[in-house]
Short mmCIF file of C-alpha atoms and ligand atoms in Angstrom, two decimals:
data_model
loop_
_atom_site.label_atom_id
_atom_site.label_comp_id
_atom_site.label_asym_id
_atom_site.label_seq_id
_atom_site.Cartn_x
_atom_site.Cartn_y
_atom_site.Cartn_z
CA MET F 299 51.09 65.05 141.17
CA ALA F 300 53.83 66.71 143.25
CA GLU F 301 57.06 65.02 141.83
CA LYS F 302 56.74 65.93 138.14
CA TYR F 303 55.74 69.45 138.80
CA VAL F 304 58.41 70.38 141.46
CA GLU F 305 60.79 72.14 138.92
CA MET F 306 57.96 74.14 137.53
CA TRP F 307 56.68 75.45 140.73
CA LYS F 308 60.24 76.31 141.93
CA ASN F 309 60.63 78.04 138.60
CA LEU F 310 57.53 80.14 139.62
CA GLY F 311 59.25 80.96 142.89
CA MET F 312 56.67 78.90 144.97
CA ASP F 313 57.22 77.67 148.72
CA ILE F 314 57.29 74.09 147.94
CA GLU F 315 57.08 72.76 151.48
CA LYS F 316 54.02 74.87 152.32
CA HIS F 317 52.44 74.10 149.00
CA ASP F 318 52.68 70.41 149.68
CA GLN F 319 50.92 70.94 152.91
CA LEU F 320 48.15 72.76 150.78
CA LEU F 321 47.93 70.07 148.27
CA ASN F 322 47.68 67.36 150.83
CA GLY F 323 44.88 69.08 152.73
CA LEU F 324 43.00 69.91 149.55
CA GLY F 325 43.37 66.30 148.46
CA GLN F 326 41.78 64.85 151.63
CA TYR F 327 39.01 67.47 151.81
CA TYR F 328 38.21 66.85 148.09
CA THR F 329 37.97 63.03 148.73
CA SER F 330 35.71 63.36 151.85
CA THR F 331 33.36 66.06 150.61
CA VAL F 332 33.08 65.83 146.82
CA LEU F 333 34.31 62.32 145.88
CA SER F 334 32.17 60.66 148.49
CA GLN F 335 28.97 61.87 147.13
CA LYS F 336 26.57 59.16 145.68
CA ASN F 337 25.22 58.79 142.33
CA ARG F 338 27.31 61.42 140.46
CA PRO F 339 27.12 61.78 136.73
CA GLN F 340 29.86 59.82 134.83
CA LYS F 341 30.91 63.03 133.11
CA MET F 342 32.18 64.44 136.36
CA ASP F 343 35.15 62.43 135.83
CA TYR F 344 36.66 65.35 133.71
CA PHE F 345 35.88 67.98 136.45
CA ASN F 346 37.62 65.59 139.10
CA PHE F 347 40.52 65.27 136.81
CA VAL F 348 40.77 69.12 136.50
CA VAL F 349 40.85 69.31 140.37
CA SER F 350 43.46 66.70 140.52
CA GLU F 351 45.60 68.82 138.17
CA VAL F 352 44.55 72.21 139.31
CA HIS F 353 48.15 73.06 140.44
CA GLY F 354 49.77 70.75 137.91
CA LEU F 355 48.62 70.31 134.24
CA ARG F 356 46.69 73.56 134.06
CA ILE F 357 49.61 75.59 135.48
CA LYS F 358 51.74 73.91 132.96
CA GLU F 359 49.44 75.05 130.10
CA LEU F 360 49.48 78.51 131.38
CA ASN F 361 53.25 78.32 131.40
CA ASP F 362 53.36 76.81 127.98
CA LEU F 363 51.41 79.74 126.89
CA ARG F 364 53.63 82.26 128.54
CA ASN F 365 56.60 80.63 126.97
CA ALA F 366 55.04 81.07 123.68
CA GLY F 367 54.91 84.91 124.43
CA LYS F 368 51.33 85.02 125.49
CA LYS F 369 50.14 86.75 128.80
CA VAL F 370 48.23 85.61 131.87
CA VAL F 371 45.87 87.88 133.54
CA GLY F 372 44.69 86.88 137.09
CA ALA F 373 41.42 88.41 138.55
CA PHE F 374 39.07 88.38 141.60
CA CYS F 375 35.88 89.44 140.27
CA ILE F 376 33.30 88.89 137.65
CA TYR F 377 33.64 92.68 136.77
CA ALA F 378 36.97 92.12 135.17
CA PRO F 379 35.96 92.13 131.28
CA GLU F 380 37.48 88.71 130.31
CA GLU F 381 36.27 89.41 126.63
CA LEU F 382 38.93 92.15 126.22
CA VAL F 383 41.60 89.90 127.82
CA TYR F 384 40.91 87.18 125.05
CA ALA F 385 40.57 89.79 122.43
CA ALA F 386 44.19 90.71 123.14
CA ASP F 387 45.06 87.07 122.81
CA ALA F 388 45.95 86.73 126.63
CA THR F 389 44.17 84.35 129.04
CA MET F 390 42.42 85.05 132.19
CA VAL F 391 42.30 83.00 135.25
CA GLY F 392 40.49 83.28 138.49
CA LEU F 393 43.08 83.43 141.72
CA CYS F 394 42.97 81.47 144.85
CA GLY F 395 41.02 82.89 147.51
CA GLY F 396 38.85 80.39 149.00
CA ALA F 397 40.71 78.75 151.65
CA ASP F 398 41.47 79.42 155.28
CA PHE F 399 45.04 77.96 154.75
CA SER F 400 46.45 81.33 153.92
CA VAL F 401 44.51 83.52 156.28
CA PRO F 402 46.93 83.23 159.16
CA ASP F 403 49.97 84.51 156.86
CA ALA F 404 47.73 87.44 155.79
CA GLU F 405 46.75 88.31 159.44
CA VAL F 406 50.43 89.14 160.17
CA VAL F 407 49.88 91.97 158.04
CA LEU F 408 46.23 92.85 157.61
CA PRO F 409 43.56 93.37 160.08
CA ARG F 410 41.92 90.29 161.28
CA ASN F 411 38.46 91.75 161.05
CA LEU F 412 38.45 91.84 157.41
CA CYS F 413 36.49 89.62 154.95
CA PRO F 414 38.03 86.07 154.76
CA LEU F 415 38.03 86.04 151.06
CA ILE F 416 40.37 89.12 150.95
CA LYS F 417 42.67 87.86 153.66
CA SER F 418 42.79 84.29 151.92
CA PHE F 419 43.97 85.86 148.40
CA TYR F 420 46.60 88.09 150.05
CA GLY F 421 47.79 85.38 152.08
CA PHE F 422 48.25 83.19 148.96
CA LYS F 423 50.24 85.73 147.36
CA ILE F 424 52.58 86.46 150.40
CA ASN F 425 53.01 82.77 151.28
CA ARG F 426 53.54 81.64 147.43
CA THR F 427 51.31 78.81 147.27
CA CYS F 428 49.02 79.77 144.65
CA PRO F 429 50.51 78.83 141.22
CA TYR F 430 47.90 81.03 139.56
CA PHE F 431 49.25 84.21 141.25
CA GLN F 432 52.76 83.24 140.39
CA SER F 433 51.93 82.68 136.81
CA SER F 434 50.07 86.10 136.44
CA ASP F 435 51.66 88.71 134.48
CA LEU F 436 49.08 91.11 135.50
CA LEU F 437 46.32 91.27 138.16
CA VAL F 438 43.03 92.94 137.51
CA GLY F 439 41.31 94.39 140.70
CA GLU F 440 38.47 96.67 140.71
CA THR F 441 36.81 99.01 143.15
CA THR F 442 34.01 97.28 144.43
CA CYS F 443 34.24 96.90 148.29
CA ASP F 444 36.58 98.85 150.39
CA GLY F 445 38.49 96.00 151.73
CA LYS F 446 39.66 94.69 148.23
CA LYS F 447 40.19 98.13 146.83
CA LYS F 448 42.88 98.87 149.65
CA VAL F 449 44.36 95.47 149.64
CA TYR F 450 44.96 95.93 145.85
CA GLU F 451 47.36 98.69 146.67
CA LEU F 452 49.32 96.10 148.81
CA LEU F 453 49.21 93.48 145.99
CA ASN F 454 50.61 96.10 143.59
CA GLU F 455 53.84 96.13 145.65
CA LEU F 456 54.18 92.50 144.94
CA VAL F 457 52.92 92.01 141.38
CA PRO F 458 51.58 94.65 138.83
CA THR F 459 48.03 95.31 139.77
CA TYR F 460 45.60 97.33 137.57
CA VAL F 461 42.36 98.62 139.14
CA LEU F 462 39.27 99.03 137.25
CA GLU F 463 36.98 101.80 138.65
CA VAL F 464 33.54 100.52 138.89
CA PRO F 465 30.57 102.80 139.03
CA HIS F 466 28.48 102.14 142.22
CA LYS F 467 25.34 103.14 140.41
CA PRO F 468 25.87 101.22 137.29
CA ASP F 469 22.30 101.46 136.14
CA THR F 470 22.38 105.07 135.58
CA ALA F 471 23.29 106.60 132.18
CA GLN F 472 26.29 108.35 133.88
CA GLY F 473 27.30 105.22 135.43
CA LYS F 474 27.27 103.50 132.12
CA ALA F 475 29.17 106.24 130.28
CA PHE F 476 31.77 106.21 133.07
CA TRP F 477 31.97 102.52 132.76
CA PHE F 478 32.56 102.86 128.95
CA LYS F 479 35.52 105.12 129.65
CA GLU F 480 37.03 102.41 131.96
CA LEU F 481 36.50 99.70 129.39
CA GLU F 482 38.31 101.73 126.79
CA ALA F 483 41.23 102.35 129.29
CA PHE F 484 41.33 98.68 130.18
CA LYS F 485 41.39 97.93 126.27
CA THR F 486 44.48 100.16 125.96
CA GLU F 487 45.94 98.44 129.20
CA MET F 488 45.50 95.07 127.42
CA GLU F 489 47.03 96.25 124.35
CA LYS F 490 50.06 97.55 125.90
CA LEU F 491 50.48 94.30 128.14
CA THR F 492 50.34 92.07 125.04
CA GLY F 493 51.50 94.12 122.22
CA ASN F 494 48.44 93.06 120.32
CA ASP F 495 45.83 95.52 118.87
CA ILE F 496 42.29 94.65 119.79
CA THR F 497 40.35 94.58 116.47
CA GLN F 498 36.79 94.60 115.93
CA LYS F 499 37.09 90.90 114.58
CA LYS F 500 39.30 89.87 117.64
CA LEU F 501 36.69 91.19 119.85
CA ALA F 502 33.61 89.70 118.28
CA GLU F 503 35.48 86.31 118.48
CA ALA F 504 36.25 86.75 122.15
CA ILE F 505 32.55 87.82 122.78
CA GLU F 506 31.15 84.64 121.28
CA LEU F 507 34.02 82.42 123.18
CA ILE F 508 32.79 83.90 126.49
CA ASN F 509 29.07 83.58 125.61
CA ASP F 510 29.31 80.05 124.68
CA LYS F 511 30.92 79.35 128.20
CA ARG F 512 28.10 81.30 129.76
CA ARG F 513 25.47 79.48 127.42
CA ALA F 514 26.78 76.09 128.74
CA LEU F 515 26.53 77.26 132.34
CA LYS F 516 23.34 78.40 131.92
CA ARG F 517 22.24 75.08 130.21
CA LEU F 518 23.53 73.37 133.19
CA ALA F 519 21.57 75.68 135.62
CA ASP F 520 18.37 74.98 133.71
CA LEU F 521 18.88 71.44 134.13
CA ARG F 522 19.30 71.87 137.76
CA ALA F 523 15.84 73.57 137.78
CA LYS F 524 14.10 70.31 137.08
CA SER F 525 12.65 68.27 139.86
CA PRO F 526 14.40 66.29 141.03
CA SER F 527 17.62 67.97 140.26
CA PRO F 528 19.97 65.58 138.10
CA ILE F 529 23.17 66.73 139.86
CA SER F 530 24.05 67.74 143.32
CA GLY F 531 24.37 71.26 144.25
CA LEU F 532 28.05 70.67 145.25
CA ASP F 533 28.82 69.36 141.85
CA GLY F 534 26.92 72.35 140.35
CA LEU F 535 29.06 74.67 142.29
CA LEU F 536 32.20 72.80 141.50
CA ILE F 537 31.83 73.29 137.98
CA GLU F 538 30.92 77.18 138.34
CA GLN F 539 34.28 77.46 140.34
CA ILE F 540 36.22 75.49 137.73
CA SER F 541 34.89 77.82 135.00
CA PHE F 542 37.30 80.50 136.27
CA MET F 543 40.43 78.25 136.01
CA ASP F 544 40.20 76.00 132.93
CA ASP F 545 40.58 76.51 129.17
CA VAL F 546 37.50 78.08 128.08
CA LYS F 547 36.85 76.08 124.81
CA ARG F 548 37.62 72.78 126.56
CA PHE F 549 35.65 73.60 129.69
CA THR F 550 32.41 74.60 127.57
CA ALA F 551 32.69 71.59 125.65
CA LYS F 552 32.85 69.30 128.72
CA VAL F 553 29.95 71.18 130.37
CA ASN F 554 27.93 70.60 127.31
CA GLU F 555 28.78 66.91 127.33
CA LEU F 556 27.81 66.56 130.96
CA CYS F 557 24.56 68.28 130.23
CA ASP F 558 23.91 65.75 127.47
CA GLU F 559 24.11 63.04 130.19
CA LEU F 560 21.91 65.24 132.61
CA ASP F 561 19.34 65.48 129.74
CA GLU F 562 18.91 61.77 129.87
CA ARG F 563 18.69 61.46 133.50
CA VAL F 564 15.95 64.23 133.42
CA ARG F 565 14.29 62.21 130.69
CA LYS F 566 14.11 59.26 133.03
CA GLY F 567 13.19 61.25 136.07
CA GLU F 568 16.48 60.33 137.89
CA GLY F 569 17.69 62.76 140.36
CA VAL F 570 20.56 62.73 143.03
CA ALA F 571 18.44 63.68 145.92
CA SER F 572 14.87 62.46 146.58
CA LYS F 573 12.02 64.17 144.64
CA ASN F 574 10.85 65.39 148.00
CA ALA F 575 14.15 66.96 149.11
CA PRO F 576 13.60 70.71 150.01
CA ARG F 577 14.90 72.75 147.19
CA ILE F 578 17.20 75.42 148.54
CA MET F 579 18.79 78.39 146.74
CA ILE F 580 22.00 79.73 147.98
CA SER F 581 22.27 83.54 147.74
CA GLY F 582 25.16 85.97 148.63
CA CYS F 583 29.04 86.04 148.56
CA PRO F 584 30.84 84.24 146.10
CA MET F 585 32.38 80.77 146.97
CA ALA F 586 35.66 80.21 145.53
CA VAL F 587 37.61 76.79 145.50
CA PRO F 588 37.61 75.07 148.00
CA ASN F 589 34.86 76.62 149.62
CA TRP F 590 32.26 73.71 149.78
CA LYS F 591 31.27 74.03 153.37
CA VAL F 592 27.59 75.12 153.27
CA HIS F 593 26.85 72.80 150.19
CA SER F 594 28.19 69.91 151.65
CA ILE F 595 26.63 70.36 155.10
CA ALA F 596 23.29 71.12 153.61
CA GLU F 597 23.01 68.20 151.26
CA SER F 598 24.46 65.90 153.89
CA VAL F 599 21.26 66.66 155.78
CA GLY F 600 18.75 66.17 153.12
CA ALA F 601 18.56 69.62 151.19
CA SER F 602 18.94 69.70 147.45
CA ILE F 603 20.77 73.00 146.43
CA VAL F 604 19.48 73.93 143.15
CA VAL F 605 20.85 77.33 142.38
CA GLU F 606 23.67 79.71 143.63
CA GLU F 607 22.48 83.45 143.26
CA SER F 608 26.20 84.51 143.37
CA CYS F 609 29.09 85.64 141.26
CA VAL F 610 30.09 81.98 141.05
CA GLY F 611 26.75 81.24 139.83
CA THR F 612 23.79 83.14 138.06
CA ARG F 613 25.27 86.58 138.36
CA TYR F 614 28.07 85.28 136.07
CA PHE F 615 26.19 83.61 133.29
CA THR F 616 22.55 84.98 133.36
CA ASP F 617 23.23 87.71 130.74
CA LEU F 618 25.29 87.46 127.58
CA VAL F 619 27.11 90.17 125.89
CA GLU F 620 24.68 91.00 123.04
CA PRO F 621 26.01 93.60 120.61
CA LYS F 622 23.42 95.72 118.66
CA GLY F 623 25.88 96.52 115.72
CA LYS F 624 29.20 95.50 114.47
CA SER F 625 31.62 98.27 115.24
CA LEU F 626 34.16 98.01 117.78
CA ASN F 627 32.09 100.82 119.67
CA ASP F 628 29.10 98.70 119.34
CA LEU F 629 31.05 95.72 120.89
CA LEU F 630 32.39 97.71 123.84
CA TRP F 631 28.85 99.08 124.58
CA ALA F 632 27.62 95.66 124.53
CA ILE F 633 30.23 94.75 127.19
CA ASP F 634 29.48 97.70 128.98
CA GLU F 635 25.62 96.81 129.05
CA LYS F 636 26.25 93.20 130.29
CA TYR F 637 28.57 94.15 133.21
CA SER F 638 26.37 97.06 134.26
CA LYS F 639 23.69 94.38 134.88
CA ILE F 640 25.81 92.35 137.43
CA PRO F 641 23.77 92.72 140.74
CA CYS F 642 26.74 92.99 143.15
CA ALA F 643 25.82 94.16 146.78
CA CYS F 644 28.51 96.82 146.50
CA PHE F 645 26.09 98.90 144.16
CA THR F 646 23.29 101.07 145.27
CA PRO F 647 20.43 100.62 145.37
CA ASN F 648 20.70 97.21 143.59
CA GLN F 649 16.93 96.41 143.48
CA ARG F 650 18.02 94.38 140.31
CA ARG F 651 19.44 91.77 142.88
CA ILE F 652 16.21 91.61 144.67
CA GLU F 653 14.27 91.05 141.52
CA SER F 654 16.81 88.35 140.43
CA ILE F 655 16.21 86.49 143.59
CA ILE F 656 12.63 86.45 143.58
CA GLN F 657 12.65 85.40 139.81
CA LEU F 658 15.20 82.51 140.52
CA SER F 659 13.09 81.39 143.53
CA LYS F 660 10.19 80.83 141.05
CA GLN F 661 12.28 79.55 138.06
CA PHE F 662 13.94 76.90 140.35
CA ASN F 663 10.88 76.26 142.52
CA VAL F 664 12.75 76.73 145.67
CA ASP F 665 11.38 76.15 149.14
CA GLY F 666 13.76 78.33 150.92
CA VAL F 667 16.87 80.43 150.74
CA ILE F 668 20.08 80.09 152.57
CA TYR F 669 21.47 83.52 152.56
CA TYR F 670 25.34 83.30 152.73
CA THR F 671 27.74 86.09 153.84
CA LEU F 672 31.34 86.06 154.68
CA GLN F 673 32.25 87.66 157.98
CA ASN F 674 33.01 91.30 157.70
CA CYS F 675 31.45 91.52 154.27
CA HIS F 676 29.26 94.58 155.01
CA ASP F 677 27.67 94.71 151.50
CA TYR F 678 26.20 91.48 151.44
CA ASN F 679 25.23 91.30 155.33
CA VAL F 680 23.42 94.56 155.21
CA GLU F 681 21.76 93.83 151.85
CA GLY F 682 20.48 90.84 153.59
CA VAL F 683 17.81 92.94 155.38
CA LYS F 684 16.14 93.83 152.14
CA VAL F 685 16.49 90.21 150.73
CA GLU F 686 14.70 88.80 153.70
CA ARG F 687 11.87 91.35 153.50
CA ALA F 688 11.33 90.60 149.79
CA LEU F 689 11.40 86.86 150.55
CA LYS F 690 8.92 87.05 153.28
CA ALA F 691 6.64 88.85 151.05
CA GLN F 692 6.91 85.75 149.13
CA ASP F 693 6.15 83.45 152.15
CA LEU F 694 9.66 82.01 151.58
CA PRO F 695 11.90 81.26 154.73
CA MET F 696 15.34 82.55 154.68
CA LEU F 697 18.38 81.45 156.82
CA LYS F 698 21.25 83.71 157.28
CA ILE F 699 24.49 82.13 157.66
CA GLU F 700 27.54 84.46 158.19
CA THR F 701 30.73 82.60 158.33
CA ASP F 702 34.49 82.38 157.35
CA TYR F 703 36.54 79.56 155.89
CA THR F 704 37.40 77.65 158.99
CA MET F 705 35.48 74.47 160.16
CA GLY F 706 34.97 75.80 163.79
CA ASP F 707 31.33 76.47 163.13
CA PHE F 708 30.55 73.20 161.09
CA GLU F 709 28.47 71.52 163.58
CA GLN F 710 26.45 74.83 164.51
CA ILE F 711 25.74 75.39 160.82
CA LYS F 712 24.63 71.79 160.61
CA THR F 713 22.30 72.15 163.41
CA ARG F 714 20.84 75.47 162.03
CA ILE F 715 20.26 73.97 158.63
CA GLN F 716 18.56 70.87 159.98
CA ALA F 717 16.29 73.08 162.07
CA PHE F 718 15.69 75.18 158.84
CA LEU F 719 14.66 72.19 156.89
CA GLU F 720 12.37 71.15 159.42
CA ILE F 721 10.64 74.57 159.26
CA ILE F 722 10.29 73.89 155.47
CA GLU F 723 8.78 70.45 156.04
CA GLU F 724 6.20 71.80 158.47
CA LYS F 725 5.13 74.48 155.89
CA ARG F 726 4.41 71.91 153.17
S1 BJ8 Q 1055 30.73 91.52 141.47
S2 BJ8 Q 1055 30.27 89.98 144.85
S3 BJ8 Q 1055 32.98 88.84 142.67
S4 BJ8 Q 1055 32.93 92.35 144.21
S5 BJ8 Q 1055 32.83 88.91 150.08
S6 BJ8 Q 1055 35.61 90.57 148.77
S7 BJ8 Q 1055 32.26 92.07 148.50
S8 BJ8 Q 1055 33.82 91.94 151.59
S9 BJ8 Q 1055 33.53 89.09 146.23
FE1 BJ8 Q 1055 32.47 90.20 144.60
FE2 BJ8 Q 1055 32.91 91.17 142.12
FE3 BJ8 Q 1055 30.77 92.09 143.71
FE4 BJ8 Q 1055 30.84 89.48 142.59
FE5 BJ8 Q 1055 34.15 92.41 149.39
FE6 BJ8 Q 1055 32.22 91.07 150.49
FE7 BJ8 Q 1055 34.64 90.12 150.73
FE8 BJ8 Q 1055 33.44 90.12 148.33
#
């Protein structure tokens, strides 16, 4: 891919040499981790293609949009209300933040004992190897965890960054009222950025566009709930990751095509792992591309990962935006309601997340939970205590893994997951 896009990357101000190193490493890792899986559905070909062109064709598409006068908005959190971005005729993309590649560059500036996700995304901006960053006209941050909040201030020195203030008790009436004001302010910001008015019609269309994407992802999740699961957890995660990068309409259509194929597999009782493979839920911090470490280790030692209770997973698509009326205000309130239900560990007391984990454990018939936290993520780390208690009450085993983006603990994680699967086997 490199040759034909070099001019475009140069125009985006990227560090070409360093970016080549990134692409080479990513290509090898994808081949050895994702492409090496057995019995993948044929319709995964499209998603392989997306990954192969993730810094090429997709970036060209974004730049074509920009050349046609449209705006690209980059985000890091599912709290960024994409419906308002699309209603203003702009496009939203998730930004790079899932690789260790950029962490050493970030550590020159940031403290080392900071979440790897934050260091990774900041590093990708300063080392100029993420074309999504380079193609973004505006970044949208949010006041979720403290690390992110403060790093947005530094990012704002490099690229315009708008920070949404998120209520930390979103379930309360005052939390929702506060969030409504933030949504109104963000609507104005989008109108200012694009020069387009967000009308009732435009917002209703954008809500349907994004609801359709969430419905397709939910359909895929429902298929993964079958036994045996017709697709690997790693492929399921990959699709959830791609949902933040690809063109929305095309992505939705391709997920539905894949689901048609999986329907057929389910009808025939075909799965990727054996019917007896322990069914595992991953719960915790989001996994951005190319964070495939825990999935690939767990499935290589016989687990079947059937669901991600994560923002790159169920937290993104479980709830739709469901307006109760037709006015612009009704639509904004429906957005408010939907986003207020996202059970992020940054909020308190976040009982909704505990309830969701228990509900998912039943729906997906899981045998155990791998609780995944990134190092120095205090919110998910501490909340793990309550999650473990709740799972214990259901007699469900949990393994807590705290890690970063390096491969230094690969063997250790593998040994721990193997031991965890043995415990599950003995319990059966
Ligand atoms: S809604 S989970 S996407 S904030 S892992 S950077 S919390 S220290 S990513 Fe998140 Fe939005 Fe919440 Fe979801 Fe901080 Fe933790 Fe790092 Fe995190």
